[in-house]
Amino acid sequence: MPPTGVLRAAGSRRTAGALAAALIVTVSALAGCGEGGSGGSADKDTSSSAPPAAVRLPPRHAGFDYQIGGAYPPPKDVRIVSRDRSDSPAPGLYNICYVNAFQAQPQERGSWPADLLLRDAHGQVVIDEDWNEALLDIGTPAKRTRVAERVNQWIDGCAQKGYDAVEPDNYDSYTRSHHLLTASDATAFMSLLSRHAHARHLAIGQKNTADLAGERGRAGLDFAVTEECGQYDECEVYAKAFDDRVVDIEYTDGGLRKALDRWGRRISIVRRDRDVSKPGSSEYVRKTR
């Protein structure tokens, strides 16, 4: 979803072989990290998966609502809510701030320096055709630093508004780069965002990308935001990697049943419509059972 309130339909994208690759994940301890409600650009790896003590992690197995299509009063059972960075957090809840960190929306493409848009051998901008979004060029340390400088300003805005965490989307954009970007590029870029988020006392969530769940420590990630992990039998990957700190959005009744049957007592699960619309819309769907 866009970080500027301009809507597109939600939907998950998965890398091939995600389940097989990620089932060998080993879980790093989250010692010293709390739960609860709102309260440098060097390109190098981080060896610790535990965020600073000042960072609050989302509670496990808590009522969740996904509101990145527009904010509205959360239902009474909700303790965790994710909203677009253009919206304000919900008072008294654990709030996750959505940012589109790895791609540029059509209306924002012109505001990016031309050399930070990924280009193919013919000089053409590489586009995510599903959403008509340009991929950002994170293929070198210097470019990762420059892209991170802009995205980190959005993260600063999330912190200033009082969010507890940030959800950078399109971590898996390297899989749509025609081999111009690699998983290592994505992980290195994410580590820049993670260090900045932690410095602003924000937790940071991995959005989908099950293939990279095993890199959560190097990337500095604290929890997972998944789309249709029940539908695609990926919940175990994230639950193992993130010690059940997983919030999952399903877009079908069948996916919701699958997620609840196996994981309903361990992770946070909600069924939403693919446009993540607001109540009052004919498309609005929200179910938890």
CSV table of C-alpha atoms in Angstrom, one decimal:
chain,number,residue,atom,x,y,z
A,1,MET,CA,0.0,0.0,0.0
A,2,PRO,CA,1.2,3.6,-0.6
A,3,PRO,CA,2.6,5.6,2.2
A,4,THR,CA,0.7,8.7,1.1
A,5,GLY,CA,-2.9,7.7,1.5
A,6,VAL,CA,-3.4,6.9,-2.3
A,7,LEU,CA,-4.9,3.4,-2.3
A,8,ARG,CA,-4.2,0.3,-4.2
A,9,ALA,CA,-5.5,-3.2,-3.6
A,10,ALA,CA,-3.6,-5.2,-1.0
A,11,GLY,CA,-2.0,-8.5,-1.8
A,12,SER,CA,0.9,-10.6,-0.9
A,13,ARG,CA,3.9,-11.5,-3.0
A,14,ARG,CA,6.1,-14.4,-2.2
A,15,THR,CA,9.5,-15.6,-3.4
A,16,ALA,CA,9.8,-19.1,-4.9
A,17,GLY,CA,10.7,-21.8,-2.4
A,18,ALA,CA,10.1,-19.6,0.6
A,19,LEU,CA,8.8,-22.3,2.8
A,20,ALA,CA,11.5,-24.8,2.1
A,21,ALA,CA,14.2,-22.2,2.5
A,22,ALA,CA,12.9,-20.7,5.7
A,23,LEU,CA,11.9,-23.8,7.6
A,24,ILE,CA,15.6,-24.1,8.7
A,25,VAL,CA,15.4,-20.8,10.5
A,26,THR,CA,16.9,-20.7,13.9
A,27,VAL,CA,15.2,-18.4,16.4
A,28,SER,CA,17.3,-15.7,18.2
A,29,ALA,CA,16.3,-14.7,21.7
A,30,LEU,CA,14.4,-11.5,22.4
A,31,ALA,CA,15.6,-11.1,25.9
A,32,GLY,CA,15.1,-7.8,27.6
A,33,CYS,CA,12.4,-6.6,25.2
A,34,GLY,CA,8.9,-5.5,26.5
A,35,GLU,CA,5.4,-5.5,25.2
A,36,GLY,CA,2.8,-2.8,25.2
A,37,GLY,CA,1.2,0.3,23.7
A,38,SER,CA,2.3,3.6,22.3
A,39,GLY,CA,4.6,5.1,24.3
A,40,GLY,CA,23.7,6.4,10.9
A,41,SER,CA,23.8,5.3,7.5
A,42,ALA,CA,26.9,3.0,7.5
A,43,ASP,CA,26.2,0.0,5.3
A,44,LYS,CA,27.3,-2.9,7.5
A,45,ASP,CA,25.7,-6.0,9.0
A,46,THR,CA,24.2,-6.1,12.4
A,47,SER,CA,24.9,-9.3,14.4
A,48,SER,CA,22.3,-8.9,17.1
A,49,SER,CA,18.6,-9.6,16.6
A,50,ALA,CA,17.5,-8.1,19.9
A,51,PRO,CA,16.4,-4.4,19.7
A,52,PRO,CA,17.3,-1.8,22.3
A,53,ALA,CA,15.5,-2.1,25.6
A,54,ALA,CA,13.6,1.1,24.8
A,55,VAL,CA,11.9,-0.5,21.9
A,56,ARG,CA,8.5,-2.0,22.6
A,57,LEU,CA,7.6,-5.2,20.7
A,58,PRO,CA,4.0,-6.1,19.7
A,59,PRO,CA,2.1,-8.4,22.1
A,60,ARG,CA,1.7,-12.0,21.0
A,61,HIS,CA,-1.7,-13.4,20.0
A,62,ALA,CA,-3.5,-10.1,20.4
A,63,GLY,CA,-6.5,-8.6,18.6
A,64,PHE,CA,-5.3,-7.0,15.4
A,65,ASP,CA,-6.7,-4.7,12.7
A,66,TYR,CA,-5.1,-3.7,9.4
A,67,GLN,CA,-6.1,-0.2,8.5
A,68,ILE,CA,-3.6,0.9,5.9
A,69,GLY,CA,-6.4,1.8,3.5
A,70,GLY,CA,-7.7,4.5,5.9
A,71,ALA,CA,-8.0,4.9,9.7
A,72,TYR,CA,-11.2,4.3,11.6
A,73,PRO,CA,-12.0,3.6,15.3
A,74,PRO,CA,-10.7,0.1,16.0
A,75,PRO,CA,-13.1,-2.6,17.2
A,76,LYS,CA,-13.1,-3.2,20.9
A,77,ASP,CA,-11.1,-6.5,20.7
A,78,VAL,CA,-8.1,-4.8,19.0
A,79,ARG,CA,-4.8,-4.2,20.8
A,80,ILE,CA,-2.6,-3.9,17.7
A,81,VAL,CA,-3.3,-1.7,14.6
A,82,SER,CA,-1.3,-1.0,11.5
A,83,ARG,CA,-2.0,2.3,9.7
A,84,ASP,CA,-0.5,4.3,6.8
A,85,ARG,CA,2.2,6.8,7.8
A,86,SER,CA,-0.2,9.6,6.6
A,87,ASP,CA,-2.6,8.7,9.4
A,88,SER,CA,-2.2,9.2,13.2
A,89,PRO,CA,-1.9,6.2,15.6
A,90,ALA,CA,-4.9,4.9,17.6
A,91,PRO,CA,-4.7,6.1,21.2
A,92,GLY,CA,-3.9,3.4,23.8
A,93,LEU,CA,-3.1,0.6,21.3
A,94,TYR,CA,0.1,-0.8,19.9
A,95,ASN,CA,0.5,1.1,16.6
A,96,ILE,CA,2.5,0.0,13.5
A,97,CYS,CA,3.3,2.6,10.8
A,98,TYR,CA,3.3,1.5,7.2
A,99,VAL,CA,5.9,2.9,4.8
A,100,ASN,CA,6.6,1.8,1.2
A,101,ALA,CA,10.3,1.6,1.5
A,102,PHE,CA,11.7,-0.3,-1.5
A,103,GLN,CA,9.6,1.1,-4.3
A,104,ALA,CA,8.3,4.5,-5.6
A,105,GLN,CA,4.6,5.0,-6.2
A,106,PRO,CA,3.7,6.6,-9.6
A,107,GLN,CA,2.8,9.9,-8.1
A,108,GLU,CA,6.1,10.1,-6.2
A,109,ARG,CA,8.4,8.7,-8.9
A,110,GLY,CA,9.3,12.2,-10.2
A,111,SER,CA,10.5,13.3,-6.8
A,112,TRP,CA,13.2,10.7,-6.6
A,113,PRO,CA,16.7,11.5,-8.1
A,114,ALA,CA,16.8,9.7,-11.5
A,115,ASP,CA,19.8,7.7,-10.5
A,116,LEU,CA,18.0,6.2,-7.5
A,117,LEU,CA,15.4,4.5,-9.7
A,118,LEU,CA,16.6,1.0,-10.7
A,119,ARG,CA,17.4,0.8,-14.5
A,120,ASP,CA,18.0,-2.1,-16.8
A,121,ALA,CA,20.7,-2.4,-19.4
A,122,HIS,CA,18.8,-0.2,-21.8
A,123,GLY,CA,18.4,2.6,-19.2
A,124,GLN,CA,14.7,1.9,-18.6
A,125,VAL,CA,13.3,2.1,-15.1
A,126,VAL,CA,12.4,-1.3,-13.7
A,127,ILE,CA,8.7,-1.4,-12.8
A,128,ASP,CA,6.7,-3.5,-10.5
A,129,GLU,CA,4.0,-4.1,-13.1
A,130,ASP,CA,1.4,-5.2,-10.5
A,131,TRP,CA,1.3,-1.7,-9.0
A,132,ASN,CA,3.1,0.4,-11.6
A,133,GLU,CA,5.8,1.3,-9.0
A,134,ALA,CA,9.4,1.9,-9.8
A,135,LEU,CA,11.9,-0.1,-7.9
A,136,LEU,CA,14.5,1.9,-6.0
A,137,ASP,CA,18.1,1.2,-6.7
A,138,ILE,CA,19.7,-0.3,-3.5
A,139,GLY,CA,22.4,-2.1,-5.4
A,140,THR,CA,25.4,-0.3,-3.9
A,141,PRO,CA,26.3,0.9,-0.4
A,142,ALA,CA,26.3,4.5,-1.6
A,143,LYS,CA,22.8,4.2,-3.1
A,144,ARG,CA,21.4,2.3,-0.2
A,145,THR,CA,22.5,5.2,2.1
A,146,ARG,CA,20.9,7.8,-0.1
A,147,VAL,CA,17.6,5.9,-0.4
A,148,ALA,CA,17.6,5.3,3.3
A,149,GLU,CA,18.1,9.0,4.1
A,150,ARG,CA,14.7,9.7,2.5
A,151,VAL,CA,12.9,6.6,3.9
A,152,ASN,CA,14.3,7.4,7.3
A,153,GLN,CA,12.6,10.8,7.2
A,154,TRP,CA,9.3,9.0,6.9
A,155,ILE,CA,10.3,6.8,9.8
A,156,ASP,CA,11.1,10.0,11.8
A,157,GLY,CA,7.5,11.1,11.0
A,158,CYS,CA,6.1,7.8,12.4
A,159,ALA,CA,8.1,8.3,15.6
A,160,GLN,CA,7.0,11.9,15.9
A,161,LYS,CA,3.3,10.9,15.6
A,162,GLY,CA,3.7,8.4,18.4
A,163,TYR,CA,3.8,5.1,16.6
A,164,ASP,CA,5.4,2.1,18.3
A,165,ALA,CA,6.7,0.3,15.2
A,166,VAL,CA,7.3,0.6,11.5
A,167,GLU,CA,6.4,-1.8,8.7
A,168,PRO,CA,8.6,-1.2,5.6
A,169,ASP,CA,6.9,-2.8,2.6
A,170,ASN,CA,8.3,-4.4,-0.5
A,171,TYR,CA,11.3,-6.1,1.1
A,172,ASP,CA,10.9,-8.7,-1.6
A,173,SER,CA,11.2,-6.2,-4.5
A,174,TYR,CA,14.6,-7.7,-5.4
A,175,THR,CA,12.6,-10.8,-6.7
A,176,ARG,CA,11.1,-8.4,-9.3
A,177,SER,CA,14.3,-6.7,-10.3
A,178,HIS,CA,15.3,-9.1,-13.2
A,179,HIS,CA,18.3,-10.1,-11.1
A,180,LEU,CA,19.6,-6.6,-10.9
A,181,LEU,CA,19.2,-6.7,-7.1
A,182,THR,CA,19.9,-9.5,-4.7
A,183,ALA,CA,18.6,-10.7,-1.4
A,184,SER,CA,21.9,-9.4,0.2
A,185,ASP,CA,21.1,-5.9,-1.2
A,186,ALA,CA,17.6,-6.0,0.4
A,187,THR,CA,18.9,-7.3,3.8
A,188,ALA,CA,21.7,-4.7,3.8
A,189,PHE,CA,19.2,-1.9,3.1
A,190,MET,CA,16.8,-3.2,5.7
A,191,SER,CA,19.5,-3.1,8.3
A,192,LEU,CA,20.0,0.6,7.7
A,193,LEU,CA,16.3,1.2,8.3
A,194,SER,CA,16.3,-1.0,11.3
A,195,ARG,CA,19.1,0.8,13.0
A,196,HIS,CA,17.4,4.1,12.3
A,197,ALA,CA,14.1,2.9,13.6
A,198,HIS,CA,15.6,1.5,16.8
A,199,ALA,CA,17.4,4.8,17.4
A,200,ARG,CA,13.9,6.4,17.2
A,201,HIS,CA,12.7,3.8,19.7
A,202,LEU,CA,10.6,2.1,17.1
A,203,ALA,CA,10.4,-1.7,16.6
A,204,ILE,CA,10.6,-2.8,12.9
A,205,GLY,CA,8.6,-5.5,11.3
A,206,GLN,CA,9.5,-7.8,8.3
A,207,LYS,CA,6.8,-7.6,5.7
A,208,ASN,CA,6.3,-11.0,4.0
A,209,THR,CA,9.4,-12.3,2.2
A,210,ALA,CA,9.6,-15.7,4.0
A,211,ASP,CA,12.8,-16.5,2.2
A,212,LEU,CA,14.6,-13.9,4.3
A,213,ALA,CA,13.1,-14.8,7.7
A,214,GLY,CA,16.4,-16.5,8.5
A,215,GLU,CA,18.2,-13.2,8.0
A,216,ARG,CA,16.1,-11.4,10.7
A,217,GLY,CA,19.1,-11.0,13.0
A,218,ARG,CA,21.4,-9.5,10.3
A,219,ALA,CA,18.5,-7.3,9.1
A,220,GLY,CA,17.7,-6.2,12.7
A,221,LEU,CA,14.0,-7.1,12.4
A,222,ASP,CA,11.8,-7.6,15.5
A,223,PHE,CA,8.5,-9.1,14.4
A,224,ALA,CA,6.6,-10.0,11.2
A,225,VAL,CA,3.7,-8.6,9.3
A,226,THR,CA,2.4,-11.3,6.9
A,227,GLU,CA,-0.2,-11.4,4.2
A,228,GLU,CA,-1.9,-14.8,3.8
A,229,CYS,CA,0.6,-16.9,5.7
A,230,GLY,CA,-2.3,-19.2,6.4
A,231,GLN,CA,-3.4,-19.4,2.8
A,232,TYR,CA,0.1,-20.3,1.7
A,233,ASP,CA,1.2,-22.4,4.7
A,234,GLU,CA,4.0,-19.9,5.7
A,235,CYS,CA,2.9,-19.0,9.2
A,236,GLU,CA,5.3,-21.6,10.7
A,237,VAL,CA,8.2,-19.9,9.0
A,238,TYR,CA,7.5,-16.5,10.6
A,239,ALA,CA,6.3,-18.0,14.0
A,240,LYS,CA,9.7,-19.8,14.3
A,241,ALA,CA,11.8,-16.8,13.2
A,242,PHE,CA,10.0,-14.3,15.3
A,243,ASP,CA,9.0,-16.3,18.4
A,244,ASP,CA,5.2,-15.9,17.6
A,245,ARG,CA,5.4,-12.1,17.3
A,246,VAL,CA,3.5,-12.3,14.0
A,247,VAL,CA,0.5,-10.3,12.8
A,248,ASP,CA,-1.2,-11.9,9.8
A,249,ILE,CA,-3.7,-10.6,7.3
A,250,GLU,CA,-5.8,-13.1,5.4
A,251,TYR,CA,-7.9,-12.0,2.3
A,252,THR,CA,-10.1,-15.1,2.0
A,253,ASP,CA,-12.4,-17.0,4.3
A,254,GLY,CA,-10.5,-20.2,3.5
A,255,GLY,CA,-7.2,-18.6,4.4
A,256,LEU,CA,-8.6,-17.3,7.6
A,257,ARG,CA,-9.8,-20.8,8.6
A,258,LYS,CA,-6.4,-22.3,7.8
A,259,ALA,CA,-4.6,-19.7,9.8
A,260,LEU,CA,-6.9,-20.0,12.8
A,261,ASP,CA,-6.9,-23.8,12.8
A,262,ARG,CA,-3.1,-24.0,13.2
A,263,TRP,CA,-2.0,-20.7,14.6
A,264,GLY,CA,-5.1,-19.1,16.2
A,265,ARG,CA,-3.7,-19.6,19.7
A,266,ARG,CA,-0.3,-18.3,18.9
A,267,ILE,CA,-0.2,-15.3,16.5
A,268,SER,CA,-2.5,-12.3,15.7
A,269,ILE,CA,-4.8,-12.9,12.7
A,270,VAL,CA,-7.4,-10.8,10.9
A,271,ARG,CA,-9.4,-11.3,7.7
A,272,ARG,CA,-9.6,-8.1,5.6
A,273,ASP,CA,-10.9,-7.2,2.2
A,274,ARG,CA,-8.1,-6.8,-0.4
A,275,ASP,CA,-8.7,-3.0,-0.7
A,276,VAL,CA,-8.4,-2.8,3.2
A,277,SER,CA,-11.4,-0.4,2.9
A,278,LYS,CA,-13.1,1.5,5.8
A,279,PRO,CA,-16.4,0.6,7.4
A,280,GLY,CA,-19.3,1.9,5.4
A,281,SER,CA,-17.7,0.8,2.1
A,282,SER,CA,-19.5,-2.0,0.2
A,283,GLU,CA,-16.2,-3.8,0.0
A,284,TYR,CA,-15.4,-3.7,3.7
A,285,VAL,CA,-14.7,-7.0,5.4
A,286,ARG,CA,-13.2,-7.7,8.8
A,287,LYS,CA,-13.4,-11.0,10.5
A,288,THR,CA,-11.4,-12.7,13.3
A,289,ARG,CA,-13.2,-16.1,13.3
